[in-house]
Coordinates of C-alpha atoms in Angstrom, one line a residue:
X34 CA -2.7 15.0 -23.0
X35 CA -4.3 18.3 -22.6
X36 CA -5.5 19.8 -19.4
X37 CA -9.1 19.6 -18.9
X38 CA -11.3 22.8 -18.7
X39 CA -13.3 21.8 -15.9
X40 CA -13.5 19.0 -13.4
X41 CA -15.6 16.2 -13.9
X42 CA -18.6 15.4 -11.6
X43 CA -17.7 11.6 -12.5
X44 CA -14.9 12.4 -9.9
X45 CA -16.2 12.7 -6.2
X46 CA -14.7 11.8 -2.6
X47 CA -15.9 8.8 -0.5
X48 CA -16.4 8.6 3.3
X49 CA -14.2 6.6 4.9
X50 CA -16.4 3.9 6.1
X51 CA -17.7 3.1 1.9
X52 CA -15.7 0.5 -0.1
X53 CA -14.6 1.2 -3.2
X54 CA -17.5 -0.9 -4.2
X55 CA -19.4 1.1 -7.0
X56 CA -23.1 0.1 -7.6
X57 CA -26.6 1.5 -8.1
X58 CA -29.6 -0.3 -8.7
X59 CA -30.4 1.5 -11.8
X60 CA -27.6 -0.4 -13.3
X61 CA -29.9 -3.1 -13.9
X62 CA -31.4 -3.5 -17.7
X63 CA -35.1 -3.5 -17.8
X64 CA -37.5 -3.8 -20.9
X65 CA -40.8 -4.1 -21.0
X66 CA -39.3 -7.7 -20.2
X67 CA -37.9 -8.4 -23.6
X68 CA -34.7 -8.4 -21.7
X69 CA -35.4 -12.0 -20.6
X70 CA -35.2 -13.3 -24.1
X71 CA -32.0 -12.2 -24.5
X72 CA -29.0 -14.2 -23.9
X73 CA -27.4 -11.7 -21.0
X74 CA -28.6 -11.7 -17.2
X75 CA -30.1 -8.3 -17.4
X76 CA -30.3 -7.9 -13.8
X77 CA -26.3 -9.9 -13.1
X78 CA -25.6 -6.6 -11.3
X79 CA -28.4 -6.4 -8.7
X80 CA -27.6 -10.0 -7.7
X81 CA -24.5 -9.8 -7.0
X82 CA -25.1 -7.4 -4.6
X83 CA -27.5 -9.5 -3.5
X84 CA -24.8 -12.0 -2.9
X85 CA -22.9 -9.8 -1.1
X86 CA -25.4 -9.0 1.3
X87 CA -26.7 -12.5 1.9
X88 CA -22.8 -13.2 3.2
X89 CA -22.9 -9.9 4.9
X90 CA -20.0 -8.3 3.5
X91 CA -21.6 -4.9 2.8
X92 CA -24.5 -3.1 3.1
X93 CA -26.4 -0.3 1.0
X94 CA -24.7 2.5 3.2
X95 CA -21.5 0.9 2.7
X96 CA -21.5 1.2 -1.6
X97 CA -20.5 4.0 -3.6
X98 CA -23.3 4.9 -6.1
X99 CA -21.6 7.0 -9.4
X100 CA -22.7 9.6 -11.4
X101 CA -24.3 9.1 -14.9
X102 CA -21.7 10.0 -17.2
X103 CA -22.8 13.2 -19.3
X104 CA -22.3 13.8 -22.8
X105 CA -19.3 15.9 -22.2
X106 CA -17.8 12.9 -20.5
X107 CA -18.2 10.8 -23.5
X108 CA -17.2 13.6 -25.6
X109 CA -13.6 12.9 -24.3
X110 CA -13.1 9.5 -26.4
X111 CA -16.4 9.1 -28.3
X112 CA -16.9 10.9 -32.1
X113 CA -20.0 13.2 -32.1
X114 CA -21.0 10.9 -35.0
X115 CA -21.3 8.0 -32.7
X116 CA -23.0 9.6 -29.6
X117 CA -25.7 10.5 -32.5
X118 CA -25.8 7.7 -33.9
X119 CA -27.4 6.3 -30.6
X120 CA -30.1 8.2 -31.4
X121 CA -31.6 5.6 -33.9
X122 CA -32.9 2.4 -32.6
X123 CA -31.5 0.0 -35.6
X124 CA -27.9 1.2 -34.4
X125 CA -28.5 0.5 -30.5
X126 CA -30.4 -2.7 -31.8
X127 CA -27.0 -4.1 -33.4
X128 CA -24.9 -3.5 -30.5
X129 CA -27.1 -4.6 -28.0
X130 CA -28.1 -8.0 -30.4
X131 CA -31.4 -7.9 -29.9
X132 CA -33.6 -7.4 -33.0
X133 CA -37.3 -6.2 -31.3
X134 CA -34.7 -3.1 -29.9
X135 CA -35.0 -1.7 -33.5
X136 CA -38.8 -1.2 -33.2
X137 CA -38.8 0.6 -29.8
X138 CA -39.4 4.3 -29.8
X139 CA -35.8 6.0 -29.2
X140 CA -36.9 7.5 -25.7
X141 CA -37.6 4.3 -24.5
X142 CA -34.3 2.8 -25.6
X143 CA -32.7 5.6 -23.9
X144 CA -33.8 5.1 -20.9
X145 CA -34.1 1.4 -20.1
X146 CA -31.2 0.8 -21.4
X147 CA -28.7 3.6 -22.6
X148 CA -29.2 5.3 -19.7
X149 CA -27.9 2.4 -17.2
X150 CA -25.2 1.7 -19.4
X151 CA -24.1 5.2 -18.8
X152 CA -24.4 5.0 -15.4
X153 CA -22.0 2.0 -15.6
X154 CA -20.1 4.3 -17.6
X155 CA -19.3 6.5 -14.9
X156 CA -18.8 4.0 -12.5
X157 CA -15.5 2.4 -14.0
X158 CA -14.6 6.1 -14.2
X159 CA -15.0 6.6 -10.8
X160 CA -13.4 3.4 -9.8
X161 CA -9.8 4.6 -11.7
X162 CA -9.7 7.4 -9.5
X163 CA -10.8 5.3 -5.9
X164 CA -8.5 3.1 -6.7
X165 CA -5.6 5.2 -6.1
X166 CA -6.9 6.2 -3.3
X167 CA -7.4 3.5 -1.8
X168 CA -5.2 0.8 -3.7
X169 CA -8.4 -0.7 -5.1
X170 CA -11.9 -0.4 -6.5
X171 CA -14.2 -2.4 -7.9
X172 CA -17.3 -1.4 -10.2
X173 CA -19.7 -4.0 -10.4
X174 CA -20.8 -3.3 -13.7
X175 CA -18.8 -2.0 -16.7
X176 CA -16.1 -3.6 -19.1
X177 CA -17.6 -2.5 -22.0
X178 CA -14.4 -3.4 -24.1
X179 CA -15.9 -4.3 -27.5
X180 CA -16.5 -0.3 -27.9
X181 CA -14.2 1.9 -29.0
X182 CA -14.2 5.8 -29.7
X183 CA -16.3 6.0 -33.2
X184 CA -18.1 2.4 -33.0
X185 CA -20.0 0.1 -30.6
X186 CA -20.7 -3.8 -30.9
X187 CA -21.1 -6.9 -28.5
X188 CA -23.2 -5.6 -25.8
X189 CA -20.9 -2.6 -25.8
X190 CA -22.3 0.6 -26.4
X191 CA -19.7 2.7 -24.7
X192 CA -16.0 2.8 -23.8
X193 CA -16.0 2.7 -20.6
X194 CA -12.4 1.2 -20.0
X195 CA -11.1 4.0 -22.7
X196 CA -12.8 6.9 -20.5
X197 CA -11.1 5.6 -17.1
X198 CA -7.6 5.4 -18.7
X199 CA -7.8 9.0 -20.3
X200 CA -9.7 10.9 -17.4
X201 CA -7.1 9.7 -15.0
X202 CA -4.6 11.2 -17.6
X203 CA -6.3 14.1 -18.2
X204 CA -6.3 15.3 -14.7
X205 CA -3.2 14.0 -14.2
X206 CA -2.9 11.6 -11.6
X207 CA -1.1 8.6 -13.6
X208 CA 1.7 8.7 -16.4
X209 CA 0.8 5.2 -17.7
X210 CA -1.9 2.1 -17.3
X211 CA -2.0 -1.4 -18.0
X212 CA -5.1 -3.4 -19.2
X213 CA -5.1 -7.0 -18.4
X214 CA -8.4 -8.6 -20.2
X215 CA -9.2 -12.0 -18.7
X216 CA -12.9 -12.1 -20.6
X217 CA -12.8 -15.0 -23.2
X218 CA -13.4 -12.4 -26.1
X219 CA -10.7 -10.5 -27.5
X220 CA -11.2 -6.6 -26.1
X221 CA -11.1 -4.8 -29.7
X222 CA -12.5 -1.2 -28.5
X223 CA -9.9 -0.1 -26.1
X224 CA -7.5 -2.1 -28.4
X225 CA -8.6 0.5 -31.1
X226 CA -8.3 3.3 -29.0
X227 CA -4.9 2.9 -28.0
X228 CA -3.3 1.7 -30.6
X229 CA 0.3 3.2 -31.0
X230 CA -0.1 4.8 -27.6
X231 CA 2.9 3.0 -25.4
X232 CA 2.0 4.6 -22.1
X233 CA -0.7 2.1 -21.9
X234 CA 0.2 -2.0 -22.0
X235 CA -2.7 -4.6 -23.1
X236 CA -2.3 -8.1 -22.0
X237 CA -5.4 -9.4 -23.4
X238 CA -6.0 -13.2 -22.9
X239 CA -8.5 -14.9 -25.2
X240 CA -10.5 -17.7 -26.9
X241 CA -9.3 -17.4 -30.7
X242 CA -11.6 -19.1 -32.3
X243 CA -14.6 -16.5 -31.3
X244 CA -15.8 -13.0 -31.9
X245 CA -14.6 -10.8 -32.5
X246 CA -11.4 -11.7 -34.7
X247 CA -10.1 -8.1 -34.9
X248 CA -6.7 -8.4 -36.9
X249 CA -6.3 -4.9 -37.0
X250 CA -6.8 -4.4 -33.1
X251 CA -4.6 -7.1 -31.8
X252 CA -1.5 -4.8 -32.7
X253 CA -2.1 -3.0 -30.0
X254 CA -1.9 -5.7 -27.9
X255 CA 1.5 -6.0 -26.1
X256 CA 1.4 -9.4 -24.8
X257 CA -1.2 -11.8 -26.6
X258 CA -2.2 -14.9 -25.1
X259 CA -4.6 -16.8 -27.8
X260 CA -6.5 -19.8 -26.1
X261 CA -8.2 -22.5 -28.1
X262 CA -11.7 -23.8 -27.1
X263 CA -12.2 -26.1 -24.3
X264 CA -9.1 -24.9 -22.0
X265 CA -9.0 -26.1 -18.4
X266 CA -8.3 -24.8 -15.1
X267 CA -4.9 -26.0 -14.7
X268 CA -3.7 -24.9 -18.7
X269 CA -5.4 -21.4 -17.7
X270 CA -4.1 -20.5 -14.8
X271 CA -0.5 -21.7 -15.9
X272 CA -0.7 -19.4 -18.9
X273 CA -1.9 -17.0 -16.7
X274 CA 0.6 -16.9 -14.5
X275 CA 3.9 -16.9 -16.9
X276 CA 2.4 -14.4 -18.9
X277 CA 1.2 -11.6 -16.1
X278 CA 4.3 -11.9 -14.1
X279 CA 6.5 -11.3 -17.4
X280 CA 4.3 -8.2 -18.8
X281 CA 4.8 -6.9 -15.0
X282 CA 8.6 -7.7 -15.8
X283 CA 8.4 -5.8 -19.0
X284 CA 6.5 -2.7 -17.7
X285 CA 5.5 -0.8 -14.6
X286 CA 2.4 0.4 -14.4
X287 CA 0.8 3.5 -12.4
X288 CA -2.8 1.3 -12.4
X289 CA -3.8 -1.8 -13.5
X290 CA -7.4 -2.3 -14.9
X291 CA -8.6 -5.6 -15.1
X292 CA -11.1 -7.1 -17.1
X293 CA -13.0 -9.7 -15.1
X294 CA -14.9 -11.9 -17.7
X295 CA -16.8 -14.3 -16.3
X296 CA -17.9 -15.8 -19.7
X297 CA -14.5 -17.7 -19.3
X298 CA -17.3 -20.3 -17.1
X299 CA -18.2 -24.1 -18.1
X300 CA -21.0 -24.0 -20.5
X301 CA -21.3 -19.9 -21.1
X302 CA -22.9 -20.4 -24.1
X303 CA -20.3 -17.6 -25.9
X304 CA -16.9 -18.6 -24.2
X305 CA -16.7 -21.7 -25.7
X306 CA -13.8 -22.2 -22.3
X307 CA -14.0 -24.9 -19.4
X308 CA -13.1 -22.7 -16.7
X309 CA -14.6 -23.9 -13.3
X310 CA -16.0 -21.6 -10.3
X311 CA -12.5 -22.6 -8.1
X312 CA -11.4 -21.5 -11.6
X313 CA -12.7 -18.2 -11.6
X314 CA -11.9 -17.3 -7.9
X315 CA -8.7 -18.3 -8.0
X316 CA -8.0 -16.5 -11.5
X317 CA -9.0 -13.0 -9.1
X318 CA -7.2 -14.1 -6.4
X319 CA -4.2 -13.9 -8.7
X320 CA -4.4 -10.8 -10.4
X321 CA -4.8 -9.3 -6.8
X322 CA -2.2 -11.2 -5.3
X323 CA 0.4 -9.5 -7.7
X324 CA -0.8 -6.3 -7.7
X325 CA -0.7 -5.9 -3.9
X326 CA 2.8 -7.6 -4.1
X327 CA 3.8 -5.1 -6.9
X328 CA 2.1 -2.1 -5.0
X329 CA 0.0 -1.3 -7.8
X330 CA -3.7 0.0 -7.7
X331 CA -6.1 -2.0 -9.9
X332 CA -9.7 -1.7 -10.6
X333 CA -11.5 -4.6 -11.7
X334 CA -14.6 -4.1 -13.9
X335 CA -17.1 -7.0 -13.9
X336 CA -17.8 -7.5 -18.2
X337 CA -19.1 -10.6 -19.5
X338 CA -20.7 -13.5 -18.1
X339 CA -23.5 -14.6 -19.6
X340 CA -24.9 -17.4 -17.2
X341 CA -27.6 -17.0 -14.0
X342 CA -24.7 -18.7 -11.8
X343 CA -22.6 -16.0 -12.8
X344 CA -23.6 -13.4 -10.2
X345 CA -23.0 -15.5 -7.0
X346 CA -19.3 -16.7 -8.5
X347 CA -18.8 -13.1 -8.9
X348 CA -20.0 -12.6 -5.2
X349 CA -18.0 -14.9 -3.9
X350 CA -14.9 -14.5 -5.6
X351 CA -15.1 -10.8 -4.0
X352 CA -15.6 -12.6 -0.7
X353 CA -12.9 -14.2 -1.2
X354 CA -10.6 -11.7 -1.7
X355 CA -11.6 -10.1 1.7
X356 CA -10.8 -13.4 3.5
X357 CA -7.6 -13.3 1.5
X358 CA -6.8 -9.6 2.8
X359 CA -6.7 -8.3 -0.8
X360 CA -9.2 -5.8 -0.2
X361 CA -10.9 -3.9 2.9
X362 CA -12.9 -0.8 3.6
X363 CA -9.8 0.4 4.8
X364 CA -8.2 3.5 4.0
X365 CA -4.5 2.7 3.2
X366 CA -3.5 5.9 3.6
X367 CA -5.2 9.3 4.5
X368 CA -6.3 10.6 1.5
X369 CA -9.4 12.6 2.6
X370 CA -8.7 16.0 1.1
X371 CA -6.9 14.8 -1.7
X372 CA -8.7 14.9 -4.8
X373 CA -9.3 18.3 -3.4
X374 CA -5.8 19.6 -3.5
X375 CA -5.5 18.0 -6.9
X376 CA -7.8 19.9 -8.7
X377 CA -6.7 23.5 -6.9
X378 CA -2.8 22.6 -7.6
X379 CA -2.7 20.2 -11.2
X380 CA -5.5 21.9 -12.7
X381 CA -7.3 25.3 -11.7
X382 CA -3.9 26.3 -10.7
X383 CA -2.0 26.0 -14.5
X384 CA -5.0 26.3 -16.5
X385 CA -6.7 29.5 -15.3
X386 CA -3.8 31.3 -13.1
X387 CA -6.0 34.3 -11.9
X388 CA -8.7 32.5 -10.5
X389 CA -7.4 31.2 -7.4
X390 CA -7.0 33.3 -4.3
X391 CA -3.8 33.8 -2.9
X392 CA -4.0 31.3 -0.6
X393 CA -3.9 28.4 -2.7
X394 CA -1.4 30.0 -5.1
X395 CA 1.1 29.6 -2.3
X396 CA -0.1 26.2 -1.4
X397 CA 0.1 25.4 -5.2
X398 CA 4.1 26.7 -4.6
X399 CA 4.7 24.8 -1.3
X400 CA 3.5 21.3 -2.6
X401 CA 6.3 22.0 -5.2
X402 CA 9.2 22.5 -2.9
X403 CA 10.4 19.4 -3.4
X404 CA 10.6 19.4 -7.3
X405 CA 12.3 23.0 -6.3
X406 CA 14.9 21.3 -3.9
X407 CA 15.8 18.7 -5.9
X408 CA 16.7 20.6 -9.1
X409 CA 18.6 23.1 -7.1
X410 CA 21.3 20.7 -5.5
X411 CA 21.6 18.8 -8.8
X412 CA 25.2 19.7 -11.0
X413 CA 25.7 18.4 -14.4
X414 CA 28.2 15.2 -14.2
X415 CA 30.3 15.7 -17.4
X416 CA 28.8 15.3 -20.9
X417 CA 26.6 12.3 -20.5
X418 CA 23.5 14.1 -19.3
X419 CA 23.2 12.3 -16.0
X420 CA 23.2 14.3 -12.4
X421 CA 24.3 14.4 -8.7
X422 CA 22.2 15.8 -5.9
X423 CA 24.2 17.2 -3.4
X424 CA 22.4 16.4 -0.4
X425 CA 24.5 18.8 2.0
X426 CA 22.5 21.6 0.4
X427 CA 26.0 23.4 -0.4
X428 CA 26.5 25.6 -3.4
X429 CA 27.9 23.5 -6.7
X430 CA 31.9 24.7 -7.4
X431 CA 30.6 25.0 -10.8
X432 CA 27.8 27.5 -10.1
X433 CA 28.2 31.3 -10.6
X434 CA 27.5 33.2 -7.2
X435 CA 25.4 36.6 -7.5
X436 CA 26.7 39.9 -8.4
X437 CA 25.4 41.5 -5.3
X438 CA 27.7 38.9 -3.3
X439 CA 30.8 39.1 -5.1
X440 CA 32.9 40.9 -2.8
X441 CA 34.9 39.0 -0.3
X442 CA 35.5 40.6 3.1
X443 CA 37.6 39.4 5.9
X444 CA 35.0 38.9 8.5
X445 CA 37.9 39.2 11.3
X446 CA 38.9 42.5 11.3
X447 CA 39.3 44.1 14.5
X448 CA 37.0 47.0 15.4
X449 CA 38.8 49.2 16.7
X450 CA 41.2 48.8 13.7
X451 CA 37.7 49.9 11.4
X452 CA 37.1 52.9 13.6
X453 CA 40.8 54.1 13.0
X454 CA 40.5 53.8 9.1
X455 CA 36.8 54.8 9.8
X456 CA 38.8 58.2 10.8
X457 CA 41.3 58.5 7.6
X458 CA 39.2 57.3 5.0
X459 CA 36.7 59.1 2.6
X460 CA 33.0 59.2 4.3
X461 CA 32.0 57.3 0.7
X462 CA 34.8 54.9 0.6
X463 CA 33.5 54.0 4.4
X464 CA 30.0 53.2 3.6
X465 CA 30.9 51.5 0.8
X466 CA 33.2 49.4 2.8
X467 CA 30.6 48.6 5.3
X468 CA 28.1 47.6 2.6
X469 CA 30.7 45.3 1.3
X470 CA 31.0 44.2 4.7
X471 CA 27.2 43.4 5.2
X472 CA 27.2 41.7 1.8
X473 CA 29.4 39.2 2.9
X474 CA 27.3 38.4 5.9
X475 CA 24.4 37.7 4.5
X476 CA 26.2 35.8 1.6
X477 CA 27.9 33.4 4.2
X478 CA 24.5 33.2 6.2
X479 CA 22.6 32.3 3.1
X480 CA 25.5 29.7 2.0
X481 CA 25.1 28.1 5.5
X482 CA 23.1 24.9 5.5
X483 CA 19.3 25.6 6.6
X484 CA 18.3 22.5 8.2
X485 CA 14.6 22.4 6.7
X486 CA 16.5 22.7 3.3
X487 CA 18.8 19.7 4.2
X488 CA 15.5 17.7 5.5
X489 CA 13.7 18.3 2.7
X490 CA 16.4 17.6 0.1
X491 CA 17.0 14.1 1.9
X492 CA 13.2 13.2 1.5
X493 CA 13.3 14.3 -2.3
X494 CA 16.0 11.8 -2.7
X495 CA 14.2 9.2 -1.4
X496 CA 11.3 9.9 -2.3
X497 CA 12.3 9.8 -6.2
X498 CA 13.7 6.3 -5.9
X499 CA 9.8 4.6 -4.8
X500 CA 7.2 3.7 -7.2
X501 CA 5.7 6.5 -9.4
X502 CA 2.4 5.9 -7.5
X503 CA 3.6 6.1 -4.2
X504 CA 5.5 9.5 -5.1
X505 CA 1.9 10.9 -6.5
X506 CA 0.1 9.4 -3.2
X507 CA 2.9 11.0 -1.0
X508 CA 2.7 14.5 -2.8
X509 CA -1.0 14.5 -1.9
X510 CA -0.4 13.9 1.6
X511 CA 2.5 16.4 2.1
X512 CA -0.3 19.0 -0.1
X513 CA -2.7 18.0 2.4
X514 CA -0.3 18.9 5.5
X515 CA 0.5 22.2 4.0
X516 CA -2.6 22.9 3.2
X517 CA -4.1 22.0 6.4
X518 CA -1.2 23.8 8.4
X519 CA -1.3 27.0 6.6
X520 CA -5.5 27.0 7.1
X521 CA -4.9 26.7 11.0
X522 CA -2.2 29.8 10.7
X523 CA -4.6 31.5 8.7
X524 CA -7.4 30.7 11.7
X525 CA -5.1 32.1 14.4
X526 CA -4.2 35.4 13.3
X527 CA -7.1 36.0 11.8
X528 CA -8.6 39.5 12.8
X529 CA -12.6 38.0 13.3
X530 CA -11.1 35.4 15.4
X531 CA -9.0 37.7 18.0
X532 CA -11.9 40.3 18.0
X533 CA -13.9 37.7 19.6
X534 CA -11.2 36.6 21.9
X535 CA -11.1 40.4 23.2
X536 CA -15.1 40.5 23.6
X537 CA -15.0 36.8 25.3
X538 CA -12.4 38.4 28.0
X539 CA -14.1 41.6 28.2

């Protein structure tokens, strides 16, 4: 992946008292009213916050509302051919499936309904990043996943689950993601987009007997559950259940984004599935369940659902999973500088090596100490490739000592015995002596084992045997420390501060 330029403003820090709950109320379609001839609950979004209120849950202080996504945000998956070919009514008309679209002026479709859509847009994007923080996120719109880089379709007009995926690996912060699509269509747009990529694993689970019946998508699908119409709870949620526990089995993911289709209801006119609302709740219950037992971070996007119920199941199946302990407005960990220290270490740092004060070049260097530590007590282990760490922090047999320490003095000799040959040597022959002498020293000093460096070493070592994303959350932390630290030692000796500790006692 290549290093991004700049930083996003899709990206952005929460206080700690908001949930990773991302909303706004311009995520709601609206137009003219010709929205309410249309098969989709234009305004599914608003009530479910709605619902959430009414059990109070949250309130309006207590949501995260996300940046419209720009057109250098899209740039990052979509073709410049698509993102113009928005520009023409027809085109939005045939992904949104509704024929009157195609006789609306362009400005207009832009707004009332583009627009929110790219709202929602930047909202799942938003929600990849919170949910590392915080171990979860939920965007209550989104799961646009019949879109894909260079083409648009079923409601779809942009790829929002492709955008979360590669801005978290453009900046970084995960080395691979899994997908687990629950909505009764098959998700043929991110399927598209990451075909032949393996650092991303699609378990998509389906009704095959309905659009969109993409042949060549489904390869990129890594674990394929193909339902017929009419399946039950109790079919479901078995299939369900074998099927996420072995792709979990089969691959370890950094973040799991989940697809929560709701069209999966009794009598969605589309799903053509006979899920009930216990169905539903428990299905989320689930997928969170396994992720908090995994440790993983998932982010689950709302996507289809095409009935009026469909709001308050949503609602309550988010209810739910607070009763259940899944998910709080609690910080797991203190993260609250660390997007911060991400962007000034991963990225401003490497791509642009001059622009940085000095400062954060060393706290760039001292976030790294452990990568540092644990390369230099490592020795090769014969000719299979694999290495030991040698925690004592004591110098391999196998490693060359410096030229400047190579001489090897007796440490014991007696003084009085140096002053004699002090006497009878040559004046040069003594001061090279006692340079060789001083060499030693420092060579035995420096071979000695510093306790920091045997600390540190230890704490590499374990913390290389947890979870990829506990390493990256606990790199952030110790970046945050040091950071932190070094800012207060900066405060105290700095020269404003004691001139007005001098004029305070004078």
């Amino acid at each position: 992946m290549s290093e991004p330029e700049t930083l996003t403003s899709l990206y952005f820090d929460i206080r700690d008292d908001q949930w990773p709950l991302i909303y706004d109320a311009k995520y709601n379609v609206s137009f003219l009213g010709l929205e309410r001839f249309h098969v989709f609950d234009a305004k599914k979004w608003r009530n479910i916050i709605e619902n959430l209120k009414d059990a109070e849950l949250i309130t309006d202080e207590s949501l995260v509302k996300p940046v419209e996504a720009t057109k250098s945000d899209l740039l990052q998956v979509h073709t410049k051919k698509y993102l113009r070919s928005l520009k023409w009514s027809t085109k939005v008309a045939m992904i949104a499936e509704v024929p009157v679209v195609a006789c609306l002026p362009n400005m207009l479709v832009q707004y009332a309904y583009l627009k929110p859509m790219r709202l929602q847009t930047g909202g799942s994007v938003l929600a990849g990043k919170l949910a590392l923080e915080r171990g979860w996120a939920i965007n209550v719109g989104g799961g646009f996943h019949h879109c894909s880089g260079d083409r648009g379709g079923g409601f779809c007009p942009y790829a929002d689950i492709t955008l979360l995926i590669q801005f978290l690996f453009m900046h970084r912060l995960i080395q691979n993601a899994m997908i687990v699509d629950l909505d009764a269509h098959q998700g043929n747009g991110y399927e598209r987009d990451f075909l032949g990529v393996p650092e991303v694993y699609i378990m998509d689970m389906y009704n095959r007997n309905i659009y969109p019946k993409d042949k060549e998508a489904k390869q990129a699908i890594r674990r394929k559950v193909e339902l017929n119409n009419k399946v039950e709870d109790m079919e479901y949620m078995l299939k369900l259940r074998q099927n996420l526990k072995a792709a979990l089995n089969e691959f370890k993911p950094d973040i799991l984004v989940y697809n929560a289709g709701t069209d999966v209801l009794d009598t969605d006119p589309l799903g053509a599935l006979r899920i009930s609302e216990v169905g539903i709740i428990k299905r989320d219950e689930f997928v969170f369940e396994i992720c908090k037992e995994h440790r993983i971070p998932i982010v689950m996007l709302t996507s289809g659902g095409y009935l009026r119920k469909t709001a308050r199941i949503i609602a309550d199946s988010i209810v739910n999973l607070h009763k259940k302990g899944l998910i709080s407005n609690k910080k797991q960990i203190d993260c609250s500088k660390r997007w911060c220290y991400v962007r000034d270490y991963y990225i401003r740092r490497k791509t642009k090596p001059g622009a940085c004060g000095e400062a954060a070049k060393r706290r760039f260097e001292l976030l790294r100490f452990m990568d540092k530590y644990s390369k230099k007590y490592t020795s090769s282990n014969g000719d299979d490739g694999e290495t030991e760490d040698k925690s004592d922090g004591t110098q391999s047999q196998n490693e060359e000592p410096d030229d400047m320490f190579e001489v090897e003095i007796d440490l014991n000799e007696n003084h009085d015995k140096d002053n004699v040959d002090d006497a009878c040597e040559d004046p040069i022959a003594v001061t090279k002596r006692k340079i060789s002498c001083i060499q030693a020293q420092v060579s035995t000093a420096l071979n000695e084992p510093d306790e920091n460096d045997l600390f540190f070493c230890s704490m590499a070592k374990i913390v290389k045997k947890l979870p990829t994303y506990e390493q990256a959350q606990l790199r952030m932390q110790i970046g945050s420390l040091v950071g932190e630290a070094e800012l207060r030692c900066i405060g105290i000796e700095s020269p404003v501060e004691t001139k007005v500790q001098h004029f305070e006692q004078d």
